[in-house]
């Protein structure tokens, strides 16, 4: 490890040891920078491992196993007394998370870089004040302090002392009924998890569809399934009030000009997250913040050239592999300013781990309309595909968007069985800038779910003659 230059204690100080921060520290220390990570959370591991991706996916998979076991009759299988032990469901999730967190803790304490347990804030552009009383200087910095649950739009909601995505993961007993506020990834994943474990779930969403950033046909395909599984969905709503009503909780909202009152034993607040940057002292150093998030250029550099930022604190995506890429890009640019790297969001992917899974990469029809990008589109449903019929997985479809003249694949969408896995074929195709003609000609094993992509690819190849 090289010595820090310019009398600074470190070449590079990383504030926050989550996914983005760890990726940056690993990259920088491998490139010879004298690096320190400062992590101030109660637990070490970051959001993805402790309270995000991993615990929620562990629970959703348990819900999938339960659902399959109790819906096995189409295959002639009788499983009449399917039951579950919620404590054991949670215990398995906890054991997995403990293992993942311990691995991350070992990585952070590996000695490849210094690791300090404290909260950090800027004292001046090259100095951090730590909550343990120390100060620390560095030539360059990365802010990777993640996100926090957004404040409530109605103060009355706080008075309900309901659940959020952190506390829902610690439940020891299931509520009988639940009102989910929000219609994004966290809301719909928890809604299906709870519903599949027998909770009567009502979801209340402001936009006309759940998953409002996705194409409406994609969102509607998932809405159909959630409704069929017994979830009550209210979309196009405006929250008016929240109060206790006896020992139940009540949310009052407007829908189609009518006032609606929904009651349940519990409320899950899932109205989004905001960058966690309030206590960093960014005003002391002049780091520019826009719409509550740290602004960066594509090299992940903030308005102060030696201070970089990565992950949820930069706000836009809240996707873990993006946080990792951003951390790596920042570290690479600090270590090798002569060989700068930039983030490229052409392959931006989003996955919702409900069943059916929802996955999109690149251009969507909604984004194409906003940006006025011409495209050709073709879709194919899972209810007309051999392997999905074998699996009784008939909901949803795949969709491909192509450049109208060249046939280059611009985007893909999938609502369907293991959609989060299937989308990776399109990510790979787009990474190599393949055309629909090339995708259609690529061999696909039969019978697989993946071969469904050949149908929209063939349709588009037929339309876009070369
Ligand atoms: C319920 C849920 C499910 C999710 N599921 C998925 C999923 O399936 N797939 C996906 O891609 N993404 C998912 N996400 C999002 C994903 O978890 C985040 O995008 C990702 O973890 C962000 O990483 P990060 O490094 O930016 O922040 P974090 O991992 O939050 O790390 C920030 C760290 O900074 C520390 N810190 C904060 N302030 C200070 C300070 N002042 N000084 C020192 N340390 C500080 C914190 O303690 C924390 O450890 C999910 C999120 C939630 C909430």
mmCIF file of N, CA and C and ligand atoms in Angstrom, residues 14-22 37-57 60 104 116-121 129-131 143-149 164-166 169 185-187 189-190 273 276-277 279-280 310-314 317-324 326 349 351-353, ligand 1:
data_model
loop_
_atom_site.group_PDB
_atom_site.id
_atom_site.type_symbol
_atom_site.label_atom_id
_atom_site.label_comp_id
_atom_site.label_asym_id
_atom_site.label_seq_id
_atom_site.Cartn_x
_atom_site.Cartn_y
_atom_site.Cartn_z
ATOM 1 N N UNK A 14 -13.529 6.668 2.367
ATOM 2 C CA UNK A 14 -14.867 6.274 1.916
ATOM 3 C C UNK A 14 -15.817 6.401 3.099
ATOM 4 N N UNK A 15 -16.861 7.196 2.936
ATOM 5 C CA UNK A 15 -17.834 7.366 4.025
ATOM 6 C C UNK A 15 -19.012 6.448 3.746
ATOM 7 N N UNK A 16 -19.134 5.368 4.515
ATOM 8 C CA UNK A 16 -20.219 4.403 4.327
ATOM 9 C C UNK A 16 -19.701 3.107 3.742
ATOM 10 N N UNK A 17 -19.849 2.027 4.512
ATOM 11 C CA UNK A 17 -19.307 0.734 4.078
ATOM 12 C C UNK A 17 -20.380 -0.216 3.567
ATOM 13 N N UNK A 18 -21.342 0.311 2.797
ATOM 14 C CA UNK A 18 -22.329 -0.556 2.144
ATOM 15 C C UNK A 18 -21.778 -1.065 0.819
ATOM 16 N N UNK A 19 -22.686 -1.406 -0.099
ATOM 17 C CA UNK A 19 -22.250 -2.027 -1.358
ATOM 18 C C UNK A 19 -21.370 -1.091 -2.175
ATOM 19 N N UNK A 20 -21.799 0.179 -2.305
ATOM 20 C CA UNK A 20 -21.039 1.135 -3.111
ATOM 21 C C UNK A 20 -19.700 1.438 -2.469
ATOM 22 N N UNK A 21 -19.698 1.664 -1.160
ATOM 23 C CA UNK A 21 -18.474 2.027 -0.440
ATOM 24 C C UNK A 21 -17.470 0.895 -0.445
ATOM 25 N N UNK A 22 -17.954 -0.321 -0.185
ATOM 26 C CA UNK A 22 -17.025 -1.457 -0.164
ATOM 27 C C UNK A 22 -16.398 -1.667 -1.549
ATOM 28 N N UNK A 37 -12.184 3.104 5.159
ATOM 29 C CA UNK A 37 -13.652 3.094 5.115
ATOM 30 C C UNK A 37 -14.149 3.459 6.506
ATOM 31 N N UNK A 38 -15.091 4.402 6.554
ATOM 32 C CA UNK A 38 -15.686 4.778 7.838
ATOM 33 C C UNK A 38 -17.148 4.367 7.788
ATOM 34 N N UNK A 39 -17.541 3.509 8.700
ATOM 35 C CA UNK A 39 -18.910 2.977 8.695
ATOM 36 C C UNK A 39 -19.546 3.242 10.066
ATOM 37 N N UNK A 40 -20.683 3.961 10.036
ATOM 38 C CA UNK A 40 -21.278 4.380 11.301
ATOM 39 C C UNK A 40 -22.584 3.701 11.660
ATOM 40 N N UNK A 41 -23.024 2.728 10.867
ATOM 41 C CA UNK A 41 -24.319 2.085 11.159
ATOM 42 C C UNK A 41 -24.264 1.235 12.421
ATOM 43 N N UNK A 42 -25.453 0.969 12.974
ATOM 44 C CA UNK A 42 -25.502 0.105 14.161
ATOM 45 C C UNK A 42 -24.956 -1.284 13.843
ATOM 46 N N UNK A 43 -25.291 -1.745 12.627
ATOM 47 C CA UNK A 43 -24.778 -3.048 12.176
ATOM 48 C C UNK A 43 -23.936 -2.813 10.928
ATOM 49 N N UNK A 44 -23.013 -3.711 10.672
ATOM 50 C CA UNK A 44 -22.164 -3.584 9.485
ATOM 51 C C UNK A 44 -22.662 -4.576 8.422
ATOM 52 N N UNK A 45 -22.796 -4.092 7.200
ATOM 53 C CA UNK A 45 -23.228 -4.985 6.128
ATOM 54 C C UNK A 45 -23.879 -4.228 4.989
ATOM 55 N N UNK A 46 -24.464 -3.059 5.286
ATOM 56 C CA UNK A 46 -25.126 -2.275 4.243
ATOM 57 C C UNK A 46 -26.568 -2.708 4.053
ATOM 58 N N UNK A 47 -27.298 -1.855 3.362
ATOM 59 C CA UNK A 47 -28.747 -2.048 3.209
ATOM 60 C C UNK A 47 -29.093 -3.339 2.474
ATOM 61 N N UNK A 48 -28.389 -3.616 1.377
ATOM 62 C CA UNK A 48 -28.740 -4.773 0.537
ATOM 63 C C UNK A 48 -28.731 -6.056 1.367
ATOM 64 N N UNK A 49 -27.692 -6.224 2.149
ATOM 65 C CA UNK A 49 -27.560 -7.457 2.925
ATOM 66 C C UNK A 49 -28.463 -7.435 4.153
ATOM 67 N N UNK A 50 -28.492 -6.324 4.867
ATOM 68 C CA UNK A 50 -29.156 -6.325 6.179
ATOM 69 C C UNK A 50 -30.666 -6.138 6.090
ATOM 70 N N UNK A 51 -31.127 -5.215 5.224
ATOM 71 C CA UNK A 51 -32.554 -4.861 5.244
ATOM 72 C C UNK A 51 -33.126 -4.630 3.851
ATOM 73 N N UNK A 52 -32.423 -5.092 2.801
ATOM 74 C CA UNK A 52 -32.875 -4.798 1.442
ATOM 75 C C UNK A 52 -33.025 -6.050 0.607
ATOM 76 N N UNK A 53 -32.201 -6.133 -0.428
ATOM 77 C CA UNK A 53 -32.312 -7.206 -1.433
ATOM 78 C C UNK A 53 -32.398 -8.589 -0.801
ATOM 79 N N UNK A 54 -31.428 -8.913 0.044
ATOM 80 C CA UNK A 54 -31.274 -10.313 0.456
ATOM 81 C C UNK A 54 -32.390 -10.807 1.383
ATOM 82 N N UNK A 55 -32.717 -10.081 2.471
ATOM 83 C CA UNK A 55 -33.804 -10.600 3.311
ATOM 84 C C UNK A 55 -35.146 -10.638 2.582
ATOM 85 N N UNK A 56 -35.415 -9.636 1.746
ATOM 86 C CA UNK A 56 -36.720 -9.640 1.069
ATOM 87 C C UNK A 56 -36.793 -10.791 0.062
ATOM 88 N N UNK A 57 -35.704 -11.045 -0.624
ATOM 89 C CA UNK A 57 -35.747 -12.142 -1.604
ATOM 90 C C UNK A 57 -35.809 -13.502 -0.918
ATOM 91 N N UNK A 60 -39.466 -13.780 -0.078
ATOM 92 C CA UNK A 60 -40.306 -13.978 -1.270
ATOM 93 C C UNK A 60 -40.153 -15.392 -1.811
ATOM 94 N N UNK A 104 -19.353 -10.027 4.639
ATOM 95 C CA UNK A 104 -19.035 -8.622 4.324
ATOM 96 C C UNK A 104 -18.165 -8.001 5.426
ATOM 97 N N UNK A 116 -12.879 1.914 10.043
ATOM 98 C CA UNK A 116 -13.170 2.611 11.302
ATOM 99 C C UNK A 116 -14.678 2.609 11.522
ATOM 100 N N UNK A 117 -15.095 2.244 12.745
ATOM 101 C CA UNK A 117 -16.526 2.249 13.068
ATOM 102 C C UNK A 117 -16.870 3.578 13.713
ATOM 103 N N UNK A 118 -17.451 4.492 12.929
ATOM 104 C CA UNK A 118 -17.857 5.806 13.457
ATOM 105 C C UNK A 118 -18.706 6.501 12.404
ATOM 106 N N UNK A 119 -19.484 7.472 12.829
ATOM 107 C CA UNK A 119 -20.174 8.348 11.874
ATOM 108 C C UNK A 119 -19.195 9.447 11.475
ATOM 109 N N UNK A 120 -19.269 9.842 10.199
ATOM 110 C CA UNK A 120 -18.335 10.863 9.715
ATOM 111 C C UNK A 120 -19.095 12.062 9.184
ATOM 112 N N UNK A 121 -18.495 13.231 9.318
ATOM 113 C CA UNK A 121 -19.032 14.436 8.672
ATOM 114 C C UNK A 121 -17.864 15.328 8.266
ATOM 115 N N UNK A 129 -14.678 14.836 10.539
ATOM 116 C CA UNK A 129 -14.822 14.702 11.995
ATOM 117 C C UNK A 129 -15.555 13.395 12.241
ATOM 118 N N UNK A 130 -15.042 12.566 13.129
ATOM 119 C CA UNK A 130 -15.686 11.279 13.389
ATOM 120 C C UNK A 130 -16.396 11.326 14.742
ATOM 121 N N UNK A 131 -17.439 10.499 14.867
ATOM 122 C CA UNK A 131 -18.228 10.522 16.105
ATOM 123 C C UNK A 131 -17.442 9.948 17.285
ATOM 124 N N UNK A 143 -18.471 9.699 -1.012
ATOM 125 C CA UNK A 143 -19.654 9.675 -0.140
ATOM 126 C C UNK A 143 -20.527 8.524 -0.638
ATOM 127 N N UNK A 144 -20.763 7.552 0.226
ATOM 128 C CA UNK A 144 -21.613 6.409 -0.151
ATOM 129 C C UNK A 144 -22.453 6.036 1.070
ATOM 130 N N UNK A 145 -23.246 7.030 1.492
ATOM 131 C CA UNK A 145 -23.977 6.900 2.759
ATOM 132 C C UNK A 145 -25.395 6.373 2.580
ATOM 133 N N UNK A 146 -25.755 5.959 1.357
ATOM 134 C CA UNK A 146 -27.018 5.251 1.183
ATOM 135 C C UNK A 146 -28.245 6.129 1.289
ATOM 136 N N UNK A 147 -29.347 5.498 1.706
ATOM 137 C CA UNK A 147 -30.644 6.174 1.719
ATOM 138 C C UNK A 147 -31.356 5.884 3.032
ATOM 139 N N UNK A 148 -32.408 6.650 3.268
ATOM 140 C CA UNK A 148 -33.226 6.445 4.468
ATOM 141 C C UNK A 148 -34.688 6.437 4.038
ATOM 142 N N UNK A 149 -35.538 5.867 4.867
ATOM 143 C CA UNK A 149 -36.966 5.835 4.539
ATOM 144 C C UNK A 149 -37.479 7.274 4.462
ATOM 145 N N UNK A 164 -42.448 -0.414 8.486
ATOM 146 C CA UNK A 164 -41.777 0.001 7.255
ATOM 147 C C UNK A 164 -40.939 -1.193 6.799
ATOM 148 N N UNK A 165 -40.134 -0.985 5.737
ATOM 149 C CA UNK A 165 -39.422 -2.156 5.202
ATOM 150 C C UNK A 165 -38.401 -2.704 6.204
ATOM 151 N N UNK A 166 -37.920 -1.883 7.134
ATOM 152 C CA UNK A 166 -36.986 -2.391 8.160
ATOM 153 C C UNK A 166 -37.730 -3.238 9.189
ATOM 154 N N UNK A 169 -39.316 -6.698 8.421
ATOM 155 C CA UNK A 169 -38.401 -7.842 8.356
ATOM 156 C C UNK A 169 -38.122 -8.441 9.725
ATOM 157 N N UNK A 185 -41.467 -1.064 -6.021
ATOM 158 C CA UNK A 185 -40.914 -2.411 -5.852
ATOM 159 C C UNK A 185 -41.104 -2.927 -4.425
ATOM 160 N N UNK A 186 -40.741 -2.101 -3.444
ATOM 161 C CA UNK A 186 -40.800 -2.558 -2.050
ATOM 162 C C UNK A 186 -42.254 -2.862 -1.668
ATOM 163 N N UNK A 187 -43.177 -1.991 -2.093
ATOM 164 C CA UNK A 187 -44.594 -2.168 -1.747
ATOM 165 C C UNK A 187 -45.163 -3.455 -2.349
ATOM 166 N N UNK A 189 -43.602 -6.105 -3.571
ATOM 167 C CA UNK A 189 -42.953 -7.341 -3.109
ATOM 168 C C UNK A 189 -43.483 -7.724 -1.721
ATOM 169 N N UNK A 190 -43.539 -6.755 -0.809
ATOM 170 C CA UNK A 190 -44.070 -7.075 0.526
ATOM 171 C C UNK A 190 -45.549 -7.455 0.437
ATOM 172 N N UNK A 273 -37.720 6.090 -0.568
ATOM 173 C CA UNK A 273 -36.548 6.407 0.246
ATOM 174 C C UNK A 273 -35.943 7.709 -0.263
ATOM 175 N N UNK A 276 -29.425 9.691 2.082
ATOM 176 C CA UNK A 276 -29.082 9.868 3.495
ATOM 177 C C UNK A 276 -27.853 10.776 3.591
ATOM 178 N N UNK A 277 -28.082 12.077 3.485
ATOM 179 C CA UNK A 277 -26.933 12.990 3.394
ATOM 180 C C UNK A 277 -27.046 14.162 4.361
ATOM 181 N N UNK A 279 -26.641 14.700 7.531
ATOM 182 C CA UNK A 279 -25.723 15.010 8.641
ATOM 183 C C UNK A 279 -24.259 15.030 8.204
ATOM 184 N N UNK A 280 -24.027 15.145 6.889
ATOM 185 C CA UNK A 280 -22.637 15.035 6.409
ATOM 186 C C UNK A 280 -21.882 16.360 6.423
ATOM 187 N N UNK A 310 -21.390 7.806 -4.677
ATOM 188 C CA UNK A 310 -21.878 6.594 -5.350
ATOM 189 C C UNK A 310 -23.054 6.017 -4.579
ATOM 190 N N UNK A 311 -23.938 5.334 -5.308
ATOM 191 C CA UNK A 311 -25.026 4.589 -4.663
ATOM 192 C C UNK A 311 -26.247 5.436 -4.389
ATOM 193 N N UNK A 312 -27.041 4.974 -3.418
ATOM 194 C CA UNK A 312 -28.352 5.572 -3.162
ATOM 195 C C UNK A 312 -28.279 7.055 -2.800
ATOM 196 N N UNK A 313 -27.137 7.511 -2.261
ATOM 197 C CA UNK A 313 -27.067 8.938 -1.884
ATOM 198 C C UNK A 313 -27.071 9.825 -3.123
ATOM 199 N N UNK A 314 -26.818 9.245 -4.299
ATOM 200 C CA UNK A 314 -26.912 10.025 -5.538
ATOM 201 C C UNK A 314 -28.324 9.925 -6.121
ATOM 202 N N UNK A 317 -31.298 5.769 -8.762
ATOM 203 C CA UNK A 317 -31.634 4.392 -9.148
ATOM 204 C C UNK A 317 -31.975 3.436 -8.015
ATOM 205 N N UNK A 318 -31.284 3.504 -6.891
ATOM 206 C CA UNK A 318 -31.532 2.583 -5.769
ATOM 207 C C UNK A 318 -31.510 1.122 -6.216
ATOM 208 N N UNK A 319 -30.437 0.761 -6.909
ATOM 209 C CA UNK A 319 -30.239 -0.599 -7.406
ATOM 210 C C UNK A 319 -28.811 -0.979 -7.024
ATOM 211 N N UNK A 320 -28.652 -2.158 -6.436
ATOM 212 C CA UNK A 320 -27.364 -2.411 -5.800
ATOM 213 C C UNK A 320 -26.219 -2.537 -6.798
ATOM 214 N N UNK A 321 -26.433 -3.181 -7.945
ATOM 215 C CA UNK A 321 -25.280 -3.325 -8.846
ATOM 216 C C UNK A 321 -24.880 -1.970 -9.447
ATOM 217 N N UNK A 322 -25.825 -1.028 -9.480
ATOM 218 C CA UNK A 322 -25.481 0.328 -9.940
ATOM 219 C C UNK A 322 -24.603 1.005 -8.880
ATOM 220 N N UNK A 323 -24.974 0.831 -7.588
ATOM 221 C CA UNK A 323 -24.149 1.403 -6.509
ATOM 222 C C UNK A 323 -22.721 0.860 -6.603
ATOM 223 N N UNK A 324 -22.601 -0.438 -6.877
ATOM 224 C CA UNK A 324 -21.281 -1.075 -6.971
ATOM 225 C C UNK A 324 -20.495 -0.503 -8.160
ATOM 226 N N UNK A 326 -20.929 2.315 -9.648
ATOM 227 C CA UNK A 326 -20.590 3.726 -9.410
ATOM 228 C C UNK A 326 -19.383 3.834 -8.468
ATOM 229 N N UNK A 349 -31.154 -1.850 -15.766
ATOM 230 C CA UNK A 349 -32.080 -2.980 -15.578
ATOM 231 C C UNK A 349 -32.814 -2.799 -14.268
ATOM 232 N N UNK A 351 -35.599 -5.016 -11.721
ATOM 233 C CA UNK A 351 -36.306 -6.291 -11.533
ATOM 234 C C UNK A 351 -37.169 -6.196 -10.288
ATOM 235 N N UNK A 352 -38.396 -6.693 -10.402
ATOM 236 C CA UNK A 352 -39.298 -6.785 -9.254
ATOM 237 C C UNK A 352 -39.483 -8.279 -8.987
ATOM 238 N N UNK A 353 -39.199 -8.698 -7.740
ATOM 239 C CA UNK A 353 -39.142 -10.131 -7.455
ATOM 240 C C UNK A 353 -40.472 -10.689 -6.965
HETATM 241 C C1 LIG B 1 -36.668 -3.526 1.085
HETATM 242 C C2 LIG B 1 -35.620 -3.272 0.015
HETATM 243 C C3 LIG B 1 -35.396 -4.214 -0.967
HETATM 244 C C4 LIG B 1 -34.432 -3.996 -1.944
HETATM 245 N N1 LIG B 1 -34.243 -4.950 -2.900
HETATM 246 C C5 LIG B 1 -33.335 -4.736 -3.874
HETATM 247 C C6 LIG B 1 -33.102 -5.730 -4.874
HETATM 248 O O1 LIG B 1 -33.722 -6.795 -4.880
HETATM 249 N N2 LIG B 1 -32.170 -5.474 -5.833
HETATM 250 C C7 LIG B 1 -31.479 -4.285 -5.875
HETATM 251 O O2 LIG B 1 -30.677 -4.082 -6.779
HETATM 252 N N3 LIG B 1 -31.659 -3.340 -4.917
HETATM 253 C C8 LIG B 1 -32.559 -3.542 -3.921
HETATM 254 N N4 LIG B 1 -32.723 -2.591 -2.950
HETATM 255 C C9 LIG B 1 -31.890 -1.360 -3.004
HETATM 256 C C10 LIG B 1 -30.455 -1.641 -2.535
HETATM 257 O O3 LIG B 1 -30.495 -2.281 -1.282
HETATM 258 C C11 LIG B 1 -29.679 -0.326 -2.456
HETATM 259 O O4 LIG B 1 -29.740 0.328 -3.715
HETATM 260 C C12 LIG B 1 -28.194 -0.543 -2.103
HETATM 261 O O5 LIG B 1 -28.063 -1.374 -0.995
HETATM 262 C C13 LIG B 1 -27.531 0.821 -1.850
HETATM 263 O O6 LIG B 1 -26.173 0.647 -1.514
HETATM 264 P P1 LIG B 1 -25.329 1.897 -0.984
HETATM 265 O O7 LIG B 1 -23.912 1.457 -0.890
HETATM 266 O O8 LIG B 1 -25.647 3.109 -1.761
HETATM 267 O O9 LIG B 1 -25.919 2.189 0.486
HETATM 268 P P2 LIG B 1 -25.959 1.300 1.809
HETATM 269 O O10 LIG B 1 -25.776 -0.133 1.560
HETATM 270 O O11 LIG B 1 -27.178 1.750 2.537
HETATM 271 O O12 LIG B 1 -24.668 1.778 2.605
HETATM 272 C C14 LIG B 1 -24.573 3.026 3.208
HETATM 273 C C15 LIG B 1 -23.751 2.857 4.490
HETATM 274 O O13 LIG B 1 -23.347 4.132 4.951
HETATM 275 C C16 LIG B 1 -23.382 4.128 6.376
HETATM 276 N N5 LIG B 1 -23.461 5.545 6.758
HETATM 277 C C17 LIG B 1 -24.475 6.407 6.543
HETATM 278 N N6 LIG B 1 -24.132 7.654 6.962
HETATM 279 C C18 LIG B 1 -22.884 7.562 7.453
HETATM 280 C C19 LIG B 1 -21.962 8.506 8.006
HETATM 281 N N7 LIG B 1 -22.289 9.790 8.118
HETATM 282 N N8 LIG B 1 -20.761 8.067 8.418
HETATM 283 C C20 LIG B 1 -20.418 6.766 8.296
HETATM 284 N N9 LIG B 1 -21.222 5.820 7.762
HETATM 285 C C21 LIG B 1 -22.439 6.231 7.333
HETATM 286 C C22 LIG B 1 -24.617 3.300 6.698
HETATM 287 O O14 LIG B 1 -24.554 2.789 7.998
HETATM 288 C C23 LIG B 1 -24.556 2.214 5.618
HETATM 289 O O15 LIG B 1 -23.895 1.053 6.050
HETATM 290 C C24 LIG B 1 -33.666 -2.795 -1.941
HETATM 291 C C25 LIG B 1 -33.882 -1.834 -0.947
HETATM 292 C C26 LIG B 1 -34.849 -2.067 0.020
HETATM 293 C C27 LIG B 1 -35.064 -1.027 1.087
#
